[in-house]
PDB file of C-alpha atoms in Angstrom:
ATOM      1  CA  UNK A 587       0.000   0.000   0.000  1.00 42.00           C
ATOM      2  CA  UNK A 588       2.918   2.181   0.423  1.00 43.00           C
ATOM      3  CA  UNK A 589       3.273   2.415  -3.673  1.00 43.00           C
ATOM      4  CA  UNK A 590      -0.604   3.605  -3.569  1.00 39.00           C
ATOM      5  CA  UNK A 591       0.143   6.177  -0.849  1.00 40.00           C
ATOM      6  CA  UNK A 592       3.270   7.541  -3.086  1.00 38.00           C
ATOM      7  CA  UNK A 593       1.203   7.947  -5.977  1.00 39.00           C
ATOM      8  CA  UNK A 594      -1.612   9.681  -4.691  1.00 37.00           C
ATOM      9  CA  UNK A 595       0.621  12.129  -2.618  1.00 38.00           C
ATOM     10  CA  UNK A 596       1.724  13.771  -5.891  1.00 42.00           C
ATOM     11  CA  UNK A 597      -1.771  14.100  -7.769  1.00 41.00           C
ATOM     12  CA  UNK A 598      -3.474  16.655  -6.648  1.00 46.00           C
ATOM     13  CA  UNK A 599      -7.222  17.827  -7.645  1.00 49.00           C
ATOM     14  CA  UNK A 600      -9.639  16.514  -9.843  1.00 50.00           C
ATOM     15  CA  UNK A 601      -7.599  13.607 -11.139  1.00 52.00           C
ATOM     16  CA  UNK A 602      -6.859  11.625  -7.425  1.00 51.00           C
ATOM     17  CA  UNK A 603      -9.860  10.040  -6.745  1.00 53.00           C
ATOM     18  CA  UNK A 604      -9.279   8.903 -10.296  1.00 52.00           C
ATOM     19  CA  UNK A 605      -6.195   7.931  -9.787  1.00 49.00           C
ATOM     20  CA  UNK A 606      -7.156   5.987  -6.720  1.00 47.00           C
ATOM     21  CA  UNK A 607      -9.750   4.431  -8.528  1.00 52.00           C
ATOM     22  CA  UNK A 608      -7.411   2.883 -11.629  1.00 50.00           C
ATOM     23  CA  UNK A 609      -5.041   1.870  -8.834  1.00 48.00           C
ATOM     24  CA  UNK A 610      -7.519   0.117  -6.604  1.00 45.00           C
ATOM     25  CA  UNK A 611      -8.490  -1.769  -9.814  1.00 47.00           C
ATOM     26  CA  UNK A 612      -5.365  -3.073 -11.035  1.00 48.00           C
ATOM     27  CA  UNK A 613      -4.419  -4.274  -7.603  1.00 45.00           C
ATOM     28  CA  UNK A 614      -7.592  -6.086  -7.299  1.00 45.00           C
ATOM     29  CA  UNK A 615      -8.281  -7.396 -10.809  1.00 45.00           C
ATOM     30  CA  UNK A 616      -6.504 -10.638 -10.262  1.00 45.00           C
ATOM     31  CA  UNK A 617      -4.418 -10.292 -13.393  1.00 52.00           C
ATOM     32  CA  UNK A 618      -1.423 -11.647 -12.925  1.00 44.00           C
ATOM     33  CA  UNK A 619       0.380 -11.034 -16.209  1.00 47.00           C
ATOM     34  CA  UNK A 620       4.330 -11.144 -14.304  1.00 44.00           C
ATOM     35  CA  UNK A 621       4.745  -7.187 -14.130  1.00 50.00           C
ATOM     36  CA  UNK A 622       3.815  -6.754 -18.435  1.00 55.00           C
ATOM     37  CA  UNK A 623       0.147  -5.579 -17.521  1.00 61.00           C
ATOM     38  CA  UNK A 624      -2.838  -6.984 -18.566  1.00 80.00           C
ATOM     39  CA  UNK A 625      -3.822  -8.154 -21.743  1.00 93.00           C
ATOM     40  CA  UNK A 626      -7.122  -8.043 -23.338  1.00 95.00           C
ATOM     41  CA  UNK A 627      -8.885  -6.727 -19.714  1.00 94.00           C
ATOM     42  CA  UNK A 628     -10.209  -3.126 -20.029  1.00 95.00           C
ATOM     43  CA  UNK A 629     -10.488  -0.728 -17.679  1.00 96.00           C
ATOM     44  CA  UNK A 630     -13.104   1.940 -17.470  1.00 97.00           C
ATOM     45  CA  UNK A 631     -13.165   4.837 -15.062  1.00 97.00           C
ATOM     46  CA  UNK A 632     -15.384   7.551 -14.835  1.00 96.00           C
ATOM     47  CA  UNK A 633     -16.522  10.486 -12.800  1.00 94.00           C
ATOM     48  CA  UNK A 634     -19.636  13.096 -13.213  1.00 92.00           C
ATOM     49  CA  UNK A 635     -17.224  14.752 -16.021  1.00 94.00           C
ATOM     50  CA  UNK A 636     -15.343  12.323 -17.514  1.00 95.00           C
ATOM     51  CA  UNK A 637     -15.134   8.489 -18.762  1.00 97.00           C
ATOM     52  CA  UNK A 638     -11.921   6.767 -19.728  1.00 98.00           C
ATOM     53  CA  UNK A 639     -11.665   2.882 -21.158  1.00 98.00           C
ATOM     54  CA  UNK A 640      -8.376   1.574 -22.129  1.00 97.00           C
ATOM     55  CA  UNK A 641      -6.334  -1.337 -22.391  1.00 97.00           C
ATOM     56  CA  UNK A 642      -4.125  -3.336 -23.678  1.00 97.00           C
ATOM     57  CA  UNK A 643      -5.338  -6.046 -26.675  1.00 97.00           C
ATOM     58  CA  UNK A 644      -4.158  -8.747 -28.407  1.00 97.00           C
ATOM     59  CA  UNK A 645      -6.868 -10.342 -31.302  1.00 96.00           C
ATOM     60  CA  UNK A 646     -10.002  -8.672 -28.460  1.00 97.00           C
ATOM     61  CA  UNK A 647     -13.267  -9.224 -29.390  1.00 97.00           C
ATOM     62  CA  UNK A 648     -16.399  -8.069 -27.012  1.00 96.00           C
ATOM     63  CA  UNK A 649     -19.675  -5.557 -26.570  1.00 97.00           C
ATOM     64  CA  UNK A 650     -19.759  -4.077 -23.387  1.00 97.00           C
ATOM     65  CA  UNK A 651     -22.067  -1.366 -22.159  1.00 97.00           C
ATOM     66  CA  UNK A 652     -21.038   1.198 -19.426  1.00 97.00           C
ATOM     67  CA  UNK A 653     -23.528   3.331 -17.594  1.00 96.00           C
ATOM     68  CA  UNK A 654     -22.170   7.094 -17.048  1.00 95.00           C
ATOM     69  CA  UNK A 655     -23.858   9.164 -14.823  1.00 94.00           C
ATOM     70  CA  UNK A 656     -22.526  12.742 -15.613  1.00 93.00           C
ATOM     71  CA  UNK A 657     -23.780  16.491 -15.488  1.00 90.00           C
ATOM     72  CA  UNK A 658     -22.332  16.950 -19.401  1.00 91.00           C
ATOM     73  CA  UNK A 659     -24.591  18.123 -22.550  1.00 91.00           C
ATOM     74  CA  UNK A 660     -22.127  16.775 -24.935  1.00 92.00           C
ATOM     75  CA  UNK A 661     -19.027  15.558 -24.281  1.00 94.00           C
ATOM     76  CA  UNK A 662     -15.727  15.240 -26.343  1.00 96.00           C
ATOM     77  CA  UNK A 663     -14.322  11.819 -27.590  1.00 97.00           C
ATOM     78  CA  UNK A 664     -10.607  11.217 -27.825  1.00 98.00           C
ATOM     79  CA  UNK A 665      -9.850   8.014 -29.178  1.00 98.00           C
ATOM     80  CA  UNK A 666      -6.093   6.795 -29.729  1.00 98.00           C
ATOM     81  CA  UNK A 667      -4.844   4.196 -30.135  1.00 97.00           C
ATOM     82  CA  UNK A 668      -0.663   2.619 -30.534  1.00 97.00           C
ATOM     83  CA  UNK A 669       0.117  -0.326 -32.393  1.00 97.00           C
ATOM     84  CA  UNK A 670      -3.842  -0.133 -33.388  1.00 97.00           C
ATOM     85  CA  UNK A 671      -5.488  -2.779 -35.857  1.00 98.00           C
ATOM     86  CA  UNK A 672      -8.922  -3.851 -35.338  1.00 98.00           C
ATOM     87  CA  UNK A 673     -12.279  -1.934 -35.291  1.00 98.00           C
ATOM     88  CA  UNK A 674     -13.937  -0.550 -31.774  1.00 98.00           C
ATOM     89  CA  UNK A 675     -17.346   0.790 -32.417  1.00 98.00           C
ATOM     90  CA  UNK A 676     -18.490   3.383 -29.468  1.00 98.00           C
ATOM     91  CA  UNK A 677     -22.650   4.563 -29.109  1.00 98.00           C
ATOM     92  CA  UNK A 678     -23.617   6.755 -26.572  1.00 97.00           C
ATOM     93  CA  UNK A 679     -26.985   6.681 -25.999  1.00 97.00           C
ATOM     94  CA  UNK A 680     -28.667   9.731 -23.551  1.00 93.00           C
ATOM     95  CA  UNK A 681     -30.671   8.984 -20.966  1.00 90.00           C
ATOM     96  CA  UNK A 682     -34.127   8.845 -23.225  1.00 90.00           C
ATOM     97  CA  UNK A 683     -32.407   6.004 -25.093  1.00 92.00           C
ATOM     98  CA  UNK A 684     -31.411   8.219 -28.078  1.00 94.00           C
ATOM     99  CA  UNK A 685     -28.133   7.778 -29.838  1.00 97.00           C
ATOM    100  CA  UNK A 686     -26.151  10.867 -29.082  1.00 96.00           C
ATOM    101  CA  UNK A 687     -23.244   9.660 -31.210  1.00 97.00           C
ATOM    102  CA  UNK A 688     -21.738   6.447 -33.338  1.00 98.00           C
ATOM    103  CA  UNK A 689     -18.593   6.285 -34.127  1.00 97.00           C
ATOM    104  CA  UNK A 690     -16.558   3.803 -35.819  1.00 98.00           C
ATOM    105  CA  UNK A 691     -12.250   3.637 -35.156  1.00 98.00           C
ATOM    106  CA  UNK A 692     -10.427   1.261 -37.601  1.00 97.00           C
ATOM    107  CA  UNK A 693      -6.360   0.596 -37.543  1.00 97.00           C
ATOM    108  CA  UNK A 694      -4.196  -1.091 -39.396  1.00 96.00           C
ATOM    109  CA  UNK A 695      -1.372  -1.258 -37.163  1.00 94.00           C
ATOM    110  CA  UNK A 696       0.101   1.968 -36.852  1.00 94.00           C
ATOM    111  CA  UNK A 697      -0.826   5.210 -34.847  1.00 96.00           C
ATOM    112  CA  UNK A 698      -4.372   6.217 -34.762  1.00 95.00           C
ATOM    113  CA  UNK A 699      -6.035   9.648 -32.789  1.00 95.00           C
ATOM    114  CA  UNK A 700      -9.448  10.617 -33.665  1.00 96.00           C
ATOM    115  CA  UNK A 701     -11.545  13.793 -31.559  1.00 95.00           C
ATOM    116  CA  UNK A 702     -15.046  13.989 -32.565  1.00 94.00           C
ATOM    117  CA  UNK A 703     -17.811  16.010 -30.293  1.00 93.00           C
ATOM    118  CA  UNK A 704     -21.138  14.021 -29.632  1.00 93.00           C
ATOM    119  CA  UNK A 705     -24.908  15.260 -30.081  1.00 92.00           C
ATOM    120  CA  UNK A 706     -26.633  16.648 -27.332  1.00 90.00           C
ATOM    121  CA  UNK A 707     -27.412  14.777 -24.558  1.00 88.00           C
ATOM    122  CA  UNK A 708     -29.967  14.608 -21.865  1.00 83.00           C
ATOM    123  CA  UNK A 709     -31.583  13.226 -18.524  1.00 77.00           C
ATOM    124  CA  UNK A 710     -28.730  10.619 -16.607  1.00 85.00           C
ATOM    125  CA  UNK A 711     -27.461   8.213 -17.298  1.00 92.00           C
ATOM    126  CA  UNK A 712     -25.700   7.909 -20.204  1.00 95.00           C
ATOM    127  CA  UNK A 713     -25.238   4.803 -21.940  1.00 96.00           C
ATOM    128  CA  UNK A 714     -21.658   3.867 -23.225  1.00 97.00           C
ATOM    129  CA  UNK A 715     -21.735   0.560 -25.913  1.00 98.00           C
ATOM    130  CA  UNK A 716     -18.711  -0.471 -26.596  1.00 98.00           C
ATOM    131  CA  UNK A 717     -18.090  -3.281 -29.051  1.00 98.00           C
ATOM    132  CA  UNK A 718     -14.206  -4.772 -29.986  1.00 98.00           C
ATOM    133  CA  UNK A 719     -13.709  -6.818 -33.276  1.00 98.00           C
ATOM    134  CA  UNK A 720     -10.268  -8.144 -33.552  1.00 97.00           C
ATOM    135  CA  UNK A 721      -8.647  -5.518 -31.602  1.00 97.00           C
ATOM    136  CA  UNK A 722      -4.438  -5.342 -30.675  1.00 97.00           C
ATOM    137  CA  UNK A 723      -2.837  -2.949 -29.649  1.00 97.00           C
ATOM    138  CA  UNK A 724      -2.937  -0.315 -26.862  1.00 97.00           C
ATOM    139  CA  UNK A 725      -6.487   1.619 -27.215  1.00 98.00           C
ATOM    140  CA  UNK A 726      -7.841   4.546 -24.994  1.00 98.00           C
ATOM    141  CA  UNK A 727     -11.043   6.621 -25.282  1.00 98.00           C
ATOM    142  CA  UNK A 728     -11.859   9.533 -23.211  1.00 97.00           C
ATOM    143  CA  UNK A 729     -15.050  11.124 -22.981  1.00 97.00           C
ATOM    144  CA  UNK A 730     -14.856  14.590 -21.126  1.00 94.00           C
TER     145      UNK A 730
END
């Protein structure tokens, strides 16, 4: 625990509890990959103003859907990915099940970054689909 108590001494802000968050779950995942991370396990994190999934993939396929509750309108998407082949297909869908945004993010092994602003959204929670086909690489998308 002393590792967890260095790291969160030196965030300060908005960003510890997220911190403390990503920590607590990749102590307690139960992946035990010898020290290289873990592979084809995503981790999603969110707060009222943000949601972050990432990971690391090798040949990933799976649809997962994330609830957000947030105070946001719209938010921003960030995708990026290193190493990136695959497809990952992200809906949001508002709180009135309406799709606020699609978006499709295809590599073929390089560097991929994509930003892209969603619809308006209403009425918590949001609904975050994510769906994998043949995925490698390392993959993160940020909504904020």
């Amino acid at each position: 625990m002393g590792a967890l108590a260095t790291i969160t001494s030196k965030v300060r802000g908005r960003y510890r509890g997220l911190v403390l968050s990503v920590a607590a779950l990749v102590l307690i995942s139960g992946c035990y990959n010898h020290g290289c991370g873990c592979i084809n396990v995503p981790v999603a994190v969110a707060d009222e103003f943000f949601f972050q999934w990432n990971g690391e993939f090798h040949h990933h396929f799976d649809s997962v859907e994330y609830l957000w509750e947030n105070s946001l309108l719209d938010a921003y998407v960030h995708f990026e990915g290193f190493d990136f082949s695959g497809s990952v297909r992200v809906d949001i869908y508002d709180g009135l099940n309406t799709l606020i945004y699609s978006g499709e993010f295809i590599g073929f092994g390089g560097y991929f970054e994509a930003k892209t602003v969603t619809g308006l959204g209403f009425f918590n929670p949001w609904y975050v689909v994510i769906t994998s086909e043949d995925v490698s690489g390392n993959v993160t998308l940020t909504l904020d």
